[in-house]
Amino acid sequence: MTSRMPKQRALRLLIAVVSLAVAASLTGLYGNAQELATHGAWQIGAFAAGGFPPNYVIYTGSSPDSHGSMQLDLLGAGAQIGKVLSAPRGPAFLRGQGEAVVEVLPFWLAHYPLQKFYYCTPPYGCGGYFLYGPYNIPGASITPMLYRWNFTGRTSRRSVPWAQLGGGLLWTSHKFPAPAPGIGGSTSVINFTPQGAIGESIFIKKNRSLDFAFKAVHFSNAGLGNSNPGLNITLQFS
């Protein structure tokens, strides 16, 4: 069973998110790329994000062969605050600075668009479907444990690439992920969100940068619900 996520819709989502980022991600940052060396410097900014699971599969019964593919869009907006933890260190292109970052998303939304949920049911084969959506699950998220490494060794004064790892919590108004129609199983309103990201801070003026990031986020309730289908991987842009 292949994913029903059209490539055109994924591209439109990416363009929309980048447009939001241009408007909303002007981030008050360090003076410029070189001034990132200031130990203890702070950054505060707002951001918008969006994405999708590239192959969202739901199991529709006790058999691992009984499954279907579903469309899902993820949107969010919030703020982040970070503090530089050290002076520049490390060799050559790895030279950089560590930073502790906290992200808070008071707006988070899982959107299931109107779709045909196709599924396979052994031994009857594939091809059946339910009509599903539109359906929204709002929530809020906090990621208090993010460690970012800013690569300052071979960058211009206008640009700083970075990578980060971390984890957080997601609370939703309804249990997430949503089950397929007619399918049992209870998930949870609490999910854990281990994640990784790469990004770039582009300085547009003194003390201000425009940040772009590509994230991979995993969702799991760690057994808090009767079932834990989770989302193995979601791709998000901010």
JSON list of C-alpha atoms in Angstrom, two decimals:
[
{"chain": "A", "resi": 1, "resn": "MET", "atom": "CA", "xyz": [0.00, 0.00, 0.00]},
{"chain": "A", "resi": 2, "resn": "THR", "atom": "CA", "xyz": [1.57, 3.31, -1.03]},
{"chain": "A", "resi": 3, "resn": "SER", "atom": "CA", "xyz": [1.11, 6.68, 0.64]},
{"chain": "A", "resi": 4, "resn": "ARG", "atom": "CA", "xyz": [-1.71, 8.84, -0.71]},
{"chain": "A", "resi": 5, "resn": "MET", "atom": "CA", "xyz": [0.15, 12.13, 0.03]},
{"chain": "A", "resi": 6, "resn": "PRO", "atom": "CA", "xyz": [0.27, 13.95, -3.37]},
{"chain": "A", "resi": 7, "resn": "LYS", "atom": "CA", "xyz": [3.65, 15.47, -4.14]},
{"chain": "A", "resi": 8, "resn": "GLN", "atom": "CA", "xyz": [1.95, 18.69, -5.29]},
{"chain": "A", "resi": 9, "resn": "ARG", "atom": "CA", "xyz": [0.24, 19.13, -1.91]},
{"chain": "A", "resi": 10, "resn": "ALA", "atom": "CA", "xyz": [3.51, 18.51, -0.07]},
{"chain": "A", "resi": 11, "resn": "LEU", "atom": "CA", "xyz": [5.22, 21.14, -2.25]},
{"chain": "A", "resi": 12, "resn": "ARG", "atom": "CA", "xyz": [2.42, 23.66, -1.62]},
{"chain": "A", "resi": 13, "resn": "LEU", "atom": "CA", "xyz": [2.75, 23.02, 2.11]},
{"chain": "A", "resi": 14, "resn": "LEU", "atom": "CA", "xyz": [6.50, 23.66, 1.98]},
{"chain": "A", "resi": 15, "resn": "ILE", "atom": "CA", "xyz": [6.02, 26.91, 0.03]},
{"chain": "A", "resi": 16, "resn": "ALA", "atom": "CA", "xyz": [3.38, 28.08, 2.51]},
{"chain": "A", "resi": 17, "resn": "VAL", "atom": "CA", "xyz": [5.59, 27.32, 5.49]},
{"chain": "A", "resi": 18, "resn": "VAL", "atom": "CA", "xyz": [8.58, 29.13, 3.97]},
{"chain": "A", "resi": 19, "resn": "SER", "atom": "CA", "xyz": [6.33, 32.14, 3.31]},
{"chain": "A", "resi": 20, "resn": "LEU", "atom": "CA", "xyz": [5.20, 32.09, 6.94]},
{"chain": "A", "resi": 21, "resn": "ALA", "atom": "CA", "xyz": [8.81, 31.84, 8.05]},
{"chain": "A", "resi": 22, "resn": "VAL", "atom": "CA", "xyz": [9.74, 34.97, 6.08]},
{"chain": "A", "resi": 23, "resn": "ALA", "atom": "CA", "xyz": [6.97, 36.84, 7.87]},
{"chain": "A", "resi": 24, "resn": "ALA", "atom": "CA", "xyz": [7.24, 35.32, 11.33]},
{"chain": "A", "resi": 25, "resn": "SER", "atom": "CA", "xyz": [10.77, 34.06, 11.92]},
{"chain": "A", "resi": 26, "resn": "LEU", "atom": "CA", "xyz": [12.65, 37.35, 12.22]},
{"chain": "A", "resi": 27, "resn": "THR", "atom": "CA", "xyz": [14.69, 36.33, 15.21]},
{"chain": "A", "resi": 28, "resn": "GLY", "atom": "CA", "xyz": [16.47, 38.68, 17.60]},
{"chain": "A", "resi": 29, "resn": "LEU", "atom": "CA", "xyz": [19.88, 37.05, 17.68]},
{"chain": "A", "resi": 30, "resn": "TYR", "atom": "CA", "xyz": [23.53, 37.79, 18.49]},
{"chain": "A", "resi": 31, "resn": "GLY", "atom": "CA", "xyz": [25.09, 40.88, 16.81]},
{"chain": "A", "resi": 32, "resn": "ASN", "atom": "CA", "xyz": [26.27, 38.93, 13.75]},
{"chain": "A", "resi": 33, "resn": "ALA", "atom": "CA", "xyz": [27.93, 35.60, 13.00]},
{"chain": "A", "resi": 34, "resn": "GLN", "atom": "CA", "xyz": [31.21, 36.65, 14.58]},
{"chain": "A", "resi": 35, "resn": "GLU", "atom": "CA", "xyz": [29.56, 38.00, 17.73]},
{"chain": "A", "resi": 36, "resn": "LEU", "atom": "CA", "xyz": [28.11, 34.55, 18.34]},
{"chain": "A", "resi": 37, "resn": "ALA", "atom": "CA", "xyz": [31.36, 34.05, 20.29]},
{"chain": "A", "resi": 38, "resn": "THR", "atom": "CA", "xyz": [29.94, 35.98, 23.23]},
{"chain": "A", "resi": 39, "resn": "HIS", "atom": "CA", "xyz": [29.56, 33.45, 26.02]},
{"chain": "A", "resi": 40, "resn": "GLY", "atom": "CA", "xyz": [26.13, 33.89, 27.60]},
{"chain": "A", "resi": 41, "resn": "ALA", "atom": "CA", "xyz": [24.45, 35.64, 24.66]},
{"chain": "A", "resi": 42, "resn": "TRP", "atom": "CA", "xyz": [20.69, 35.14, 24.36]},
{"chain": "A", "resi": 43, "resn": "GLN", "atom": "CA", "xyz": [18.41, 34.71, 21.36]},
{"chain": "A", "resi": 44, "resn": "ILE", "atom": "CA", "xyz": [14.64, 35.16, 21.39]},
{"chain": "A", "resi": 45, "resn": "GLY", "atom": "CA", "xyz": [12.37, 34.71, 18.40]},
{"chain": "A", "resi": 46, "resn": "ALA", "atom": "CA", "xyz": [9.05, 33.59, 16.92]},
{"chain": "A", "resi": 47, "resn": "PHE", "atom": "CA", "xyz": [8.57, 30.86, 14.35]},
{"chain": "A", "resi": 48, "resn": "ALA", "atom": "CA", "xyz": [5.98, 29.02, 12.28]},
{"chain": "A", "resi": 49, "resn": "ALA", "atom": "CA", "xyz": [6.31, 25.37, 11.23]},
{"chain": "A", "resi": 50, "resn": "GLY", "atom": "CA", "xyz": [4.52, 22.78, 9.15]},
{"chain": "A", "resi": 51, "resn": "GLY", "atom": "CA", "xyz": [5.01, 19.29, 7.81]},
{"chain": "A", "resi": 52, "resn": "PHE", "atom": "CA", "xyz": [3.67, 15.79, 7.34]},
{"chain": "A", "resi": 53, "resn": "PRO", "atom": "CA", "xyz": [4.52, 12.09, 7.89]},
{"chain": "A", "resi": 54, "resn": "PRO", "atom": "CA", "xyz": [5.80, 10.86, 4.50]},
{"chain": "A", "resi": 55, "resn": "ASN", "atom": "CA", "xyz": [4.17, 7.42, 4.87]},
{"chain": "A", "resi": 56, "resn": "TYR", "atom": "CA", "xyz": [1.52, 7.46, 7.59]},
{"chain": "A", "resi": 57, "resn": "VAL", "atom": "CA", "xyz": [0.34, 3.86, 7.97]},
{"chain": "A", "resi": 58, "resn": "ILE", "atom": "CA", "xyz": [-2.44, 2.78, 10.35]},
{"chain": "A", "resi": 59, "resn": "TYR", "atom": "CA", "xyz": [-2.93, -0.87, 11.28]},
{"chain": "A", "resi": 60, "resn": "THR", "atom": "CA", "xyz": [-6.61, -1.71, 11.10]},
{"chain": "A", "resi": 61, "resn": "GLY", "atom": "CA", "xyz": [-6.70, -5.02, 12.95]},
{"chain": "A", "resi": 62, "resn": "SER", "atom": "CA", "xyz": [-4.78, -7.62, 14.89]},
{"chain": "A", "resi": 63, "resn": "SER", "atom": "CA", "xyz": [-2.92, -8.81, 11.79]},
{"chain": "A", "resi": 64, "resn": "PRO", "atom": "CA", "xyz": [0.23, -6.84, 10.85]},
{"chain": "A", "resi": 65, "resn": "ASP", "atom": "CA", "xyz": [-0.85, -7.23, 7.22]},
{"chain": "A", "resi": 66, "resn": "SER", "atom": "CA", "xyz": [-4.10, -5.31, 7.82]},
{"chain": "A", "resi": 67, "resn": "HIS", "atom": "CA", "xyz": [-3.24, -1.68, 7.24]},
{"chain": "A", "resi": 68, "resn": "GLY", "atom": "CA", "xyz": [-3.96, 1.51, 5.31]},
{"chain": "A", "resi": 69, "resn": "SER", "atom": "CA", "xyz": [-2.38, 4.85, 4.43]},
{"chain": "A", "resi": 70, "resn": "MET", "atom": "CA", "xyz": [-3.74, 8.16, 5.68]},
{"chain": "A", "resi": 71, "resn": "GLN", "atom": "CA", "xyz": [-3.04, 11.82, 4.94]},
{"chain": "A", "resi": 72, "resn": "LEU", "atom": "CA", "xyz": [-2.06, 14.13, 7.79]},
{"chain": "A", "resi": 73, "resn": "ASP", "atom": "CA", "xyz": [-0.76, 17.71, 7.92]},
{"chain": "A", "resi": 74, "resn": "LEU", "atom": "CA", "xyz": [0.97, 19.21, 10.97]},
{"chain": "A", "resi": 75, "resn": "LEU", "atom": "CA", "xyz": [1.06, 22.95, 11.70]},
{"chain": "A", "resi": 76, "resn": "GLY", "atom": "CA", "xyz": [2.41, 24.97, 14.60]},
{"chain": "A", "resi": 77, "resn": "ALA", "atom": "CA", "xyz": [3.55, 28.41, 15.76]},
{"chain": "A", "resi": 78, "resn": "GLY", "atom": "CA", "xyz": [5.37, 29.58, 18.84]},
{"chain": "A", "resi": 79, "resn": "ALA", "atom": "CA", "xyz": [8.51, 31.06, 20.31]},
{"chain": "A", "resi": 80, "resn": "GLN", "atom": "CA", "xyz": [12.01, 29.94, 21.22]},
{"chain": "A", "resi": 81, "resn": "ILE", "atom": "CA", "xyz": [14.65, 31.17, 23.61]},
{"chain": "A", "resi": 82, "resn": "GLY", "atom": "CA", "xyz": [18.28, 30.10, 23.64]},
{"chain": "A", "resi": 83, "resn": "LYS", "atom": "CA", "xyz": [21.49, 30.83, 25.49]},
{"chain": "A", "resi": 84, "resn": "VAL", "atom": "CA", "xyz": [25.05, 30.32, 24.23]},
{"chain": "A", "resi": 85, "resn": "LEU", "atom": "CA", "xyz": [26.86, 28.00, 26.63]},
{"chain": "A", "resi": 86, "resn": "SER", "atom": "CA", "xyz": [30.50, 28.35, 25.58]},
{"chain": "A", "resi": 87, "resn": "ALA", "atom": "CA", "xyz": [33.11, 30.24, 23.61]},
{"chain": "A", "resi": 88, "resn": "PRO", "atom": "CA", "xyz": [34.02, 28.82, 20.17]},
{"chain": "A", "resi": 89, "resn": "ARG", "atom": "CA", "xyz": [35.81, 25.48, 20.32]},
{"chain": "A", "resi": 90, "resn": "GLY", "atom": "CA", "xyz": [36.60, 22.44, 18.19]},
{"chain": "A", "resi": 91, "resn": "PRO", "atom": "CA", "xyz": [38.71, 21.77, 15.09]},
{"chain": "A", "resi": 92, "resn": "ALA", "atom": "CA", "xyz": [38.30, 23.14, 11.55]},
{"chain": "A", "resi": 93, "resn": "PHE", "atom": "CA", "xyz": [34.78, 22.92, 10.13]},
{"chain": "A", "resi": 94, "resn": "LEU", "atom": "CA", "xyz": [33.44, 21.42, 13.39]},
{"chain": "A", "resi": 95, "resn": "ARG", "atom": "CA", "xyz": [34.45, 24.52, 15.32]},
{"chain": "A", "resi": 96, "resn": "GLY", "atom": "CA", "xyz": [31.47, 26.17, 16.93]},
{"chain": "A", "resi": 97, "resn": "GLN", "atom": "CA", "xyz": [29.46, 26.88, 20.05]},
{"chain": "A", "resi": 98, "resn": "GLY", "atom": "CA", "xyz": [26.93, 24.95, 22.09]},
{"chain": "A", "resi": 99, "resn": "GLU", "atom": "CA", "xyz": [23.56, 26.48, 22.84]},
{"chain": "A", "resi": 100, "resn": "ALA", "atom": "CA", "xyz": [20.67, 25.44, 25.08]},
{"chain": "A", "resi": 101, "resn": "VAL", "atom": "CA", "xyz": [17.28, 26.10, 23.42]},
{"chain": "A", "resi": 102, "resn": "VAL", "atom": "CA", "xyz": [13.68, 25.89, 24.64]},
{"chain": "A", "resi": 103, "resn": "GLU", "atom": "CA", "xyz": [10.76, 25.91, 22.18]},
{"chain": "A", "resi": 104, "resn": "VAL", "atom": "CA", "xyz": [7.12, 26.55, 23.16]},
{"chain": "A", "resi": 105, "resn": "LEU", "atom": "CA", "xyz": [4.23, 26.07, 20.73]},
{"chain": "A", "resi": 106, "resn": "PRO", "atom": "CA", "xyz": [0.92, 27.33, 22.17]},
{"chain": "A", "resi": 107, "resn": "PHE", "atom": "CA", "xyz": [-0.58, 26.63, 18.74]},
{"chain": "A", "resi": 108, "resn": "TRP", "atom": "CA", "xyz": [-0.23, 23.09, 17.38]},
{"chain": "A", "resi": 109, "resn": "LEU", "atom": "CA", "xyz": [-2.63, 21.41, 14.97]},
{"chain": "A", "resi": 110, "resn": "ALA", "atom": "CA", "xyz": [-2.97, 17.97, 13.39]},
{"chain": "A", "resi": 111, "resn": "HIS", "atom": "CA", "xyz": [-5.20, 18.31, 10.32]},
{"chain": "A", "resi": 112, "resn": "TYR", "atom": "CA", "xyz": [-6.69, 15.27, 8.61]},
{"chain": "A", "resi": 113, "resn": "PRO", "atom": "CA", "xyz": [-8.07, 16.53, 5.27]},
{"chain": "A", "resi": 114, "resn": "LEU", "atom": "CA", "xyz": [-11.07, 15.04, 3.52]},
{"chain": "A", "resi": 115, "resn": "GLN", "atom": "CA", "xyz": [-9.76, 11.80, 2.04]},
{"chain": "A", "resi": 116, "resn": "LYS", "atom": "CA", "xyz": [-10.38, 8.21, 1.13]},
{"chain": "A", "resi": 117, "resn": "PHE", "atom": "CA", "xyz": [-8.68, 5.97, 3.66]},
{"chain": "A", "resi": 118, "resn": "TYR", "atom": "CA", "xyz": [-7.57, 2.96, 1.61]},
{"chain": "A", "resi": 119, "resn": "TYR", "atom": "CA", "xyz": [-6.82, -0.27, 3.42]},
{"chain": "A", "resi": 120, "resn": "CYS", "atom": "CA", "xyz": [-5.86, -3.90, 3.00]},
{"chain": "A", "resi": 121, "resn": "THR", "atom": "CA", "xyz": [-7.68, -6.69, 4.85]},
{"chain": "A", "resi": 122, "resn": "PRO", "atom": "CA", "xyz": [-6.22, -10.19, 4.42]},
{"chain": "A", "resi": 123, "resn": "PRO", "atom": "CA", "xyz": [-7.33, -12.56, 3.00]},
{"chain": "A", "resi": 124, "resn": "TYR", "atom": "CA", "xyz": [-9.68, -10.30, 1.04]},
{"chain": "A", "resi": 125, "resn": "GLY", "atom": "CA", "xyz": [-6.96, -8.13, -0.50]},
{"chain": "A", "resi": 126, "resn": "CYS", "atom": "CA", "xyz": [-6.66, -4.34, -0.89]},
{"chain": "A", "resi": 127, "resn": "GLY", "atom": "CA", "xyz": [-8.88, -1.70, -2.36]},
{"chain": "A", "resi": 128, "resn": "GLY", "atom": "CA", "xyz": [-11.52, -0.95, 0.26]},
{"chain": "A", "resi": 129, "resn": "TYR", "atom": "CA", "xyz": [-11.79, 2.52, 1.76]},
{"chain": "A", "resi": 130, "resn": "PHE", "atom": "CA", "xyz": [-13.55, 4.73, 4.26]},
{"chain": "A", "resi": 131, "resn": "LEU", "atom": "CA", "xyz": [-14.36, 8.40, 3.65]},
{"chain": "A", "resi": 132, "resn": "TYR", "atom": "CA", "xyz": [-12.53, 10.31, 6.38]},
{"chain": "A", "resi": 133, "resn": "GLY", "atom": "CA", "xyz": [-12.17, 13.94, 7.45]},
{"chain": "A", "resi": 134, "resn": "PRO", "atom": "CA", "xyz": [-11.86, 16.79, 7.55]},
{"chain": "A", "resi": 135, "resn": "TYR", "atom": "CA", "xyz": [-10.83, 16.42, 11.18]},
{"chain": "A", "resi": 136, "resn": "ASN", "atom": "CA", "xyz": [-8.64, 18.61, 13.40]},
{"chain": "A", "resi": 137, "resn": "ILE", "atom": "CA", "xyz": [-6.85, 17.87, 16.67]},
{"chain": "A", "resi": 138, "resn": "PRO", "atom": "CA", "xyz": [-5.48, 21.03, 18.33]},
{"chain": "A", "resi": 139, "resn": "GLY", "atom": "CA", "xyz": [-2.85, 20.99, 21.04]},
{"chain": "A", "resi": 140, "resn": "ALA", "atom": "CA", "xyz": [0.22, 22.62, 22.55]},
{"chain": "A", "resi": 141, "resn": "SER", "atom": "CA", "xyz": [3.83, 21.51, 22.74]},
{"chain": "A", "resi": 142, "resn": "ILE", "atom": "CA", "xyz": [6.96, 22.32, 24.70]},
{"chain": "A", "resi": 143, "resn": "THR", "atom": "CA", "xyz": [10.49, 21.17, 23.92]},
{"chain": "A", "resi": 144, "resn": "PRO", "atom": "CA", "xyz": [12.59, 22.08, 26.98]},
{"chain": "A", "resi": 145, "resn": "MET", "atom": "CA", "xyz": [15.58, 19.92, 26.10]},
{"chain": "A", "resi": 146, "resn": "LEU", "atom": "CA", "xyz": [17.25, 21.06, 22.89]},
{"chain": "A", "resi": 147, "resn": "TYR", "atom": "CA", "xyz": [21.01, 21.20, 22.42]},
{"chain": "A", "resi": 148, "resn": "ARG", "atom": "CA", "xyz": [22.18, 23.12, 19.36]},
{"chain": "A", "resi": 149, "resn": "TRP", "atom": "CA", "xyz": [25.67, 23.31, 17.88]},
{"chain": "A", "resi": 150, "resn": "ASN", "atom": "CA", "xyz": [26.32, 26.49, 15.89]},
{"chain": "A", "resi": 151, "resn": "PHE", "atom": "CA", "xyz": [29.05, 25.95, 13.27]},
{"chain": "A", "resi": 152, "resn": "THR", "atom": "CA", "xyz": [31.03, 29.20, 13.34]},
{"chain": "A", "resi": 153, "resn": "GLY", "atom": "CA", "xyz": [34.42, 27.93, 12.12]},
{"chain": "A", "resi": 154, "resn": "ARG", "atom": "CA", "xyz": [34.04, 28.44, 8.38]},
{"chain": "A", "resi": 155, "resn": "THR", "atom": "CA", "xyz": [31.04, 30.69, 8.01]},
{"chain": "A", "resi": 156, "resn": "SER", "atom": "CA", "xyz": [30.66, 34.19, 6.67]},
{"chain": "A", "resi": 157, "resn": "ARG", "atom": "CA", "xyz": [29.66, 37.06, 8.90]},
{"chain": "A", "resi": 158, "resn": "ARG", "atom": "CA", "xyz": [26.15, 36.72, 7.47]},
{"chain": "A", "resi": 159, "resn": "SER", "atom": "CA", "xyz": [25.38, 33.02, 7.93]},
{"chain": "A", "resi": 160, "resn": "VAL", "atom": "CA", "xyz": [25.66, 30.36, 10.65]},
{"chain": "A", "resi": 161, "resn": "PRO", "atom": "CA", "xyz": [24.58, 26.73, 10.00]},
{"chain": "A", "resi": 162, "resn": "TRP", "atom": "CA", "xyz": [23.58, 24.62, 12.98]},
{"chain": "A", "resi": 163, "resn": "ALA", "atom": "CA", "xyz": [22.34, 21.19, 14.06]},
{"chain": "A", "resi": 164, "resn": "GLN", "atom": "CA", "xyz": [20.34, 20.22, 17.15]},
{"chain": "A", "resi": 165, "resn": "LEU", "atom": "CA", "xyz": [18.94, 17.25, 19.04]},
{"chain": "A", "resi": 166, "resn": "GLY", "atom": "CA", "xyz": [16.35, 17.11, 21.79]},
{"chain": "A", "resi": 167, "resn": "GLY", "atom": "CA", "xyz": [12.95, 16.02, 23.01]},
{"chain": "A", "resi": 168, "resn": "GLY", "atom": "CA", "xyz": [9.73, 17.39, 24.40]},
{"chain": "A", "resi": 169, "resn": "LEU", "atom": "CA", "xyz": [6.06, 16.82, 25.20]},
{"chain": "A", "resi": 170, "resn": "LEU", "atom": "CA", "xyz": [2.86, 17.27, 23.20]},
{"chain": "A", "resi": 171, "resn": "TRP", "atom": "CA", "xyz": [-0.60, 17.66, 24.72]},
{"chain": "A", "resi": 172, "resn": "THR", "atom": "CA", "xyz": [-3.67, 17.43, 22.48]},
{"chain": "A", "resi": 173, "resn": "SER", "atom": "CA", "xyz": [-7.37, 18.07, 23.11]},
{"chain": "A", "resi": 174, "resn": "HIS", "atom": "CA", "xyz": [-8.20, 14.59, 21.74]},
{"chain": "A", "resi": 175, "resn": "LYS", "atom": "CA", "xyz": [-6.19, 11.41, 21.67]},
{"chain": "A", "resi": 176, "resn": "PHE", "atom": "CA", "xyz": [-3.49, 11.47, 19.01]},
{"chain": "A", "resi": 177, "resn": "PRO", "atom": "CA", "xyz": [-2.87, 9.94, 16.53]},
{"chain": "A", "resi": 178, "resn": "ALA", "atom": "CA", "xyz": [-6.53, 9.63, 15.60]},
{"chain": "A", "resi": 179, "resn": "PRO", "atom": "CA", "xyz": [-7.70, 6.08, 14.86]},
{"chain": "A", "resi": 180, "resn": "ALA", "atom": "CA", "xyz": [-9.03, 5.12, 11.46]},
{"chain": "A", "resi": 181, "resn": "PRO", "atom": "CA", "xyz": [-12.85, 5.11, 11.24]},
{"chain": "A", "resi": 182, "resn": "GLY", "atom": "CA", "xyz": [-14.37, 2.00, 12.74]},
{"chain": "A", "resi": 183, "resn": "ILE", "atom": "CA", "xyz": [-11.04, 0.89, 14.25]},
{"chain": "A", "resi": 184, "resn": "GLY", "atom": "CA", "xyz": [-10.64, 0.28, 17.96]},
{"chain": "A", "resi": 185, "resn": "GLY", "atom": "CA", "xyz": [-7.68, 1.17, 20.13]},
{"chain": "A", "resi": 186, "resn": "SER", "atom": "CA", "xyz": [-7.13, 4.08, 22.47]},
{"chain": "A", "resi": 187, "resn": "THR", "atom": "CA", "xyz": [-4.03, 6.27, 22.10]},
{"chain": "A", "resi": 188, "resn": "SER", "atom": "CA", "xyz": [-3.23, 9.20, 24.42]},
{"chain": "A", "resi": 189, "resn": "VAL", "atom": "CA", "xyz": [-3.53, 12.97, 24.78]},
{"chain": "A", "resi": 190, "resn": "ILE", "atom": "CA", "xyz": [0.15, 12.99, 25.88]},
{"chain": "A", "resi": 191, "resn": "ASN", "atom": "CA", "xyz": [2.93, 12.18, 23.42]},
{"chain": "A", "resi": 192, "resn": "PHE", "atom": "CA", "xyz": [6.72, 12.43, 23.61]},
{"chain": "A", "resi": 193, "resn": "THR", "atom": "CA", "xyz": [8.57, 14.14, 20.76]},
{"chain": "A", "resi": 194, "resn": "PRO", "atom": "CA", "xyz": [12.24, 13.14, 20.32]},
{"chain": "A", "resi": 195, "resn": "GLN", "atom": "CA", "xyz": [13.65, 15.08, 17.37]},
{"chain": "A", "resi": 196, "resn": "GLY", "atom": "CA", "xyz": [16.62, 16.31, 15.38]},
{"chain": "A", "resi": 197, "resn": "ALA", "atom": "CA", "xyz": [17.07, 19.29, 13.07]},
{"chain": "A", "resi": 198, "resn": "ILE", "atom": "CA", "xyz": [19.48, 21.13, 10.82]},
{"chain": "A", "resi": 199, "resn": "GLY", "atom": "CA", "xyz": [19.16, 24.82, 10.06]},
{"chain": "A", "resi": 200, "resn": "GLU", "atom": "CA", "xyz": [20.71, 28.10, 9.02]},
{"chain": "A", "resi": 201, "resn": "SER", "atom": "CA", "xyz": [20.72, 31.53, 10.67]},
{"chain": "A", "resi": 202, "resn": "ILE", "atom": "CA", "xyz": [21.02, 34.26, 8.02]},
{"chain": "A", "resi": 203, "resn": "PHE", "atom": "CA", "xyz": [21.74, 37.68, 9.48]},
{"chain": "A", "resi": 204, "resn": "ILE", "atom": "CA", "xyz": [19.74, 40.41, 7.74]},
{"chain": "A", "resi": 205, "resn": "LYS", "atom": "CA", "xyz": [20.89, 43.21, 10.06]},
{"chain": "A", "resi": 206, "resn": "LYS", "atom": "CA", "xyz": [22.69, 43.69, 13.35]},
{"chain": "A", "resi": 207, "resn": "ASN", "atom": "CA", "xyz": [21.04, 41.66, 16.12]},
{"chain": "A", "resi": 208, "resn": "ARG", "atom": "CA", "xyz": [18.49, 40.13, 13.74]},
{"chain": "A", "resi": 209, "resn": "SER", "atom": "CA", "xyz": [18.46, 36.95, 11.69]},
{"chain": "A", "resi": 210, "resn": "LEU", "atom": "CA", "xyz": [16.11, 34.93, 9.52]},
{"chain": "A", "resi": 211, "resn": "ASP", "atom": "CA", "xyz": [16.25, 31.24, 10.47]},
{"chain": "A", "resi": 212, "resn": "PHE", "atom": "CA", "xyz": [15.25, 28.24, 8.38]},
{"chain": "A", "resi": 213, "resn": "ALA", "atom": "CA", "xyz": [15.18, 24.66, 9.67]},
{"chain": "A", "resi": 214, "resn": "PHE", "atom": "CA", "xyz": [14.37, 21.13, 8.55]},
{"chain": "A", "resi": 215, "resn": "LYS", "atom": "CA", "xyz": [13.24, 18.81, 11.36]},
{"chain": "A", "resi": 216, "resn": "ALA", "atom": "CA", "xyz": [12.61, 15.11, 11.81]},
{"chain": "A", "resi": 217, "resn": "VAL", "atom": "CA", "xyz": [10.21, 14.52, 14.74]},
{"chain": "A", "resi": 218, "resn": "HIS", "atom": "CA", "xyz": [8.99, 11.23, 16.22]},
{"chain": "A", "resi": 219, "resn": "PHE", "atom": "CA", "xyz": [5.70, 10.96, 18.17]},
{"chain": "A", "resi": 220, "resn": "SER", "atom": "CA", "xyz": [5.09, 8.26, 20.78]},
{"chain": "A", "resi": 221, "resn": "ASN", "atom": "CA", "xyz": [2.93, 7.96, 23.92]},
{"chain": "A", "resi": 222, "resn": "ALA", "atom": "CA", "xyz": [5.40, 5.43, 25.42]},
{"chain": "A", "resi": 223, "resn": "GLY", "atom": "CA", "xyz": [2.57, 3.14, 26.50]},
{"chain": "A", "resi": 224, "resn": "LEU", "atom": "CA", "xyz": [0.38, 5.80, 28.16]},
{"chain": "A", "resi": 225, "resn": "GLY", "atom": "CA", "xyz": [-2.50, 4.69, 25.94]},
{"chain": "A", "resi": 226, "resn": "ASN", "atom": "CA", "xyz": [-3.94, 1.25, 25.33]},
{"chain": "A", "resi": 227, "resn": "SER", "atom": "CA", "xyz": [-2.23, 1.38, 21.94]},
{"chain": "A", "resi": 228, "resn": "ASN", "atom": "CA", "xyz": [0.86, 3.22, 20.74]},
{"chain": "A", "resi": 229, "resn": "PRO", "atom": "CA", "xyz": [0.83, 3.45, 16.93]},
{"chain": "A", "resi": 230, "resn": "GLY", "atom": "CA", "xyz": [2.85, 6.66, 17.09]},
{"chain": "A", "resi": 231, "resn": "LEU", "atom": "CA", "xyz": [4.34, 8.38, 14.07]},
{"chain": "A", "resi": 232, "resn": "ASN", "atom": "CA", "xyz": [7.76, 6.94, 13.36]},
{"chain": "A", "resi": 233, "resn": "ILE", "atom": "CA", "xyz": [8.93, 9.99, 11.44]},
{"chain": "A", "resi": 234, "resn": "THR", "atom": "CA", "xyz": [7.43, 13.35, 10.47]},
{"chain": "A", "resi": 235, "resn": "LEU", "atom": "CA", "xyz": [9.22, 15.89, 8.27]},
{"chain": "A", "resi": 236, "resn": "GLN", "atom": "CA", "xyz": [8.74, 19.49, 9.32]},
{"chain": "A", "resi": 237, "resn": "PHE", "atom": "CA", "xyz": [9.95, 22.85, 7.99]},
{"chain": "A", "resi": 238, "resn": "SER", "atom": "CA", "xyz": [10.20, 26.10, 9.94]}
]
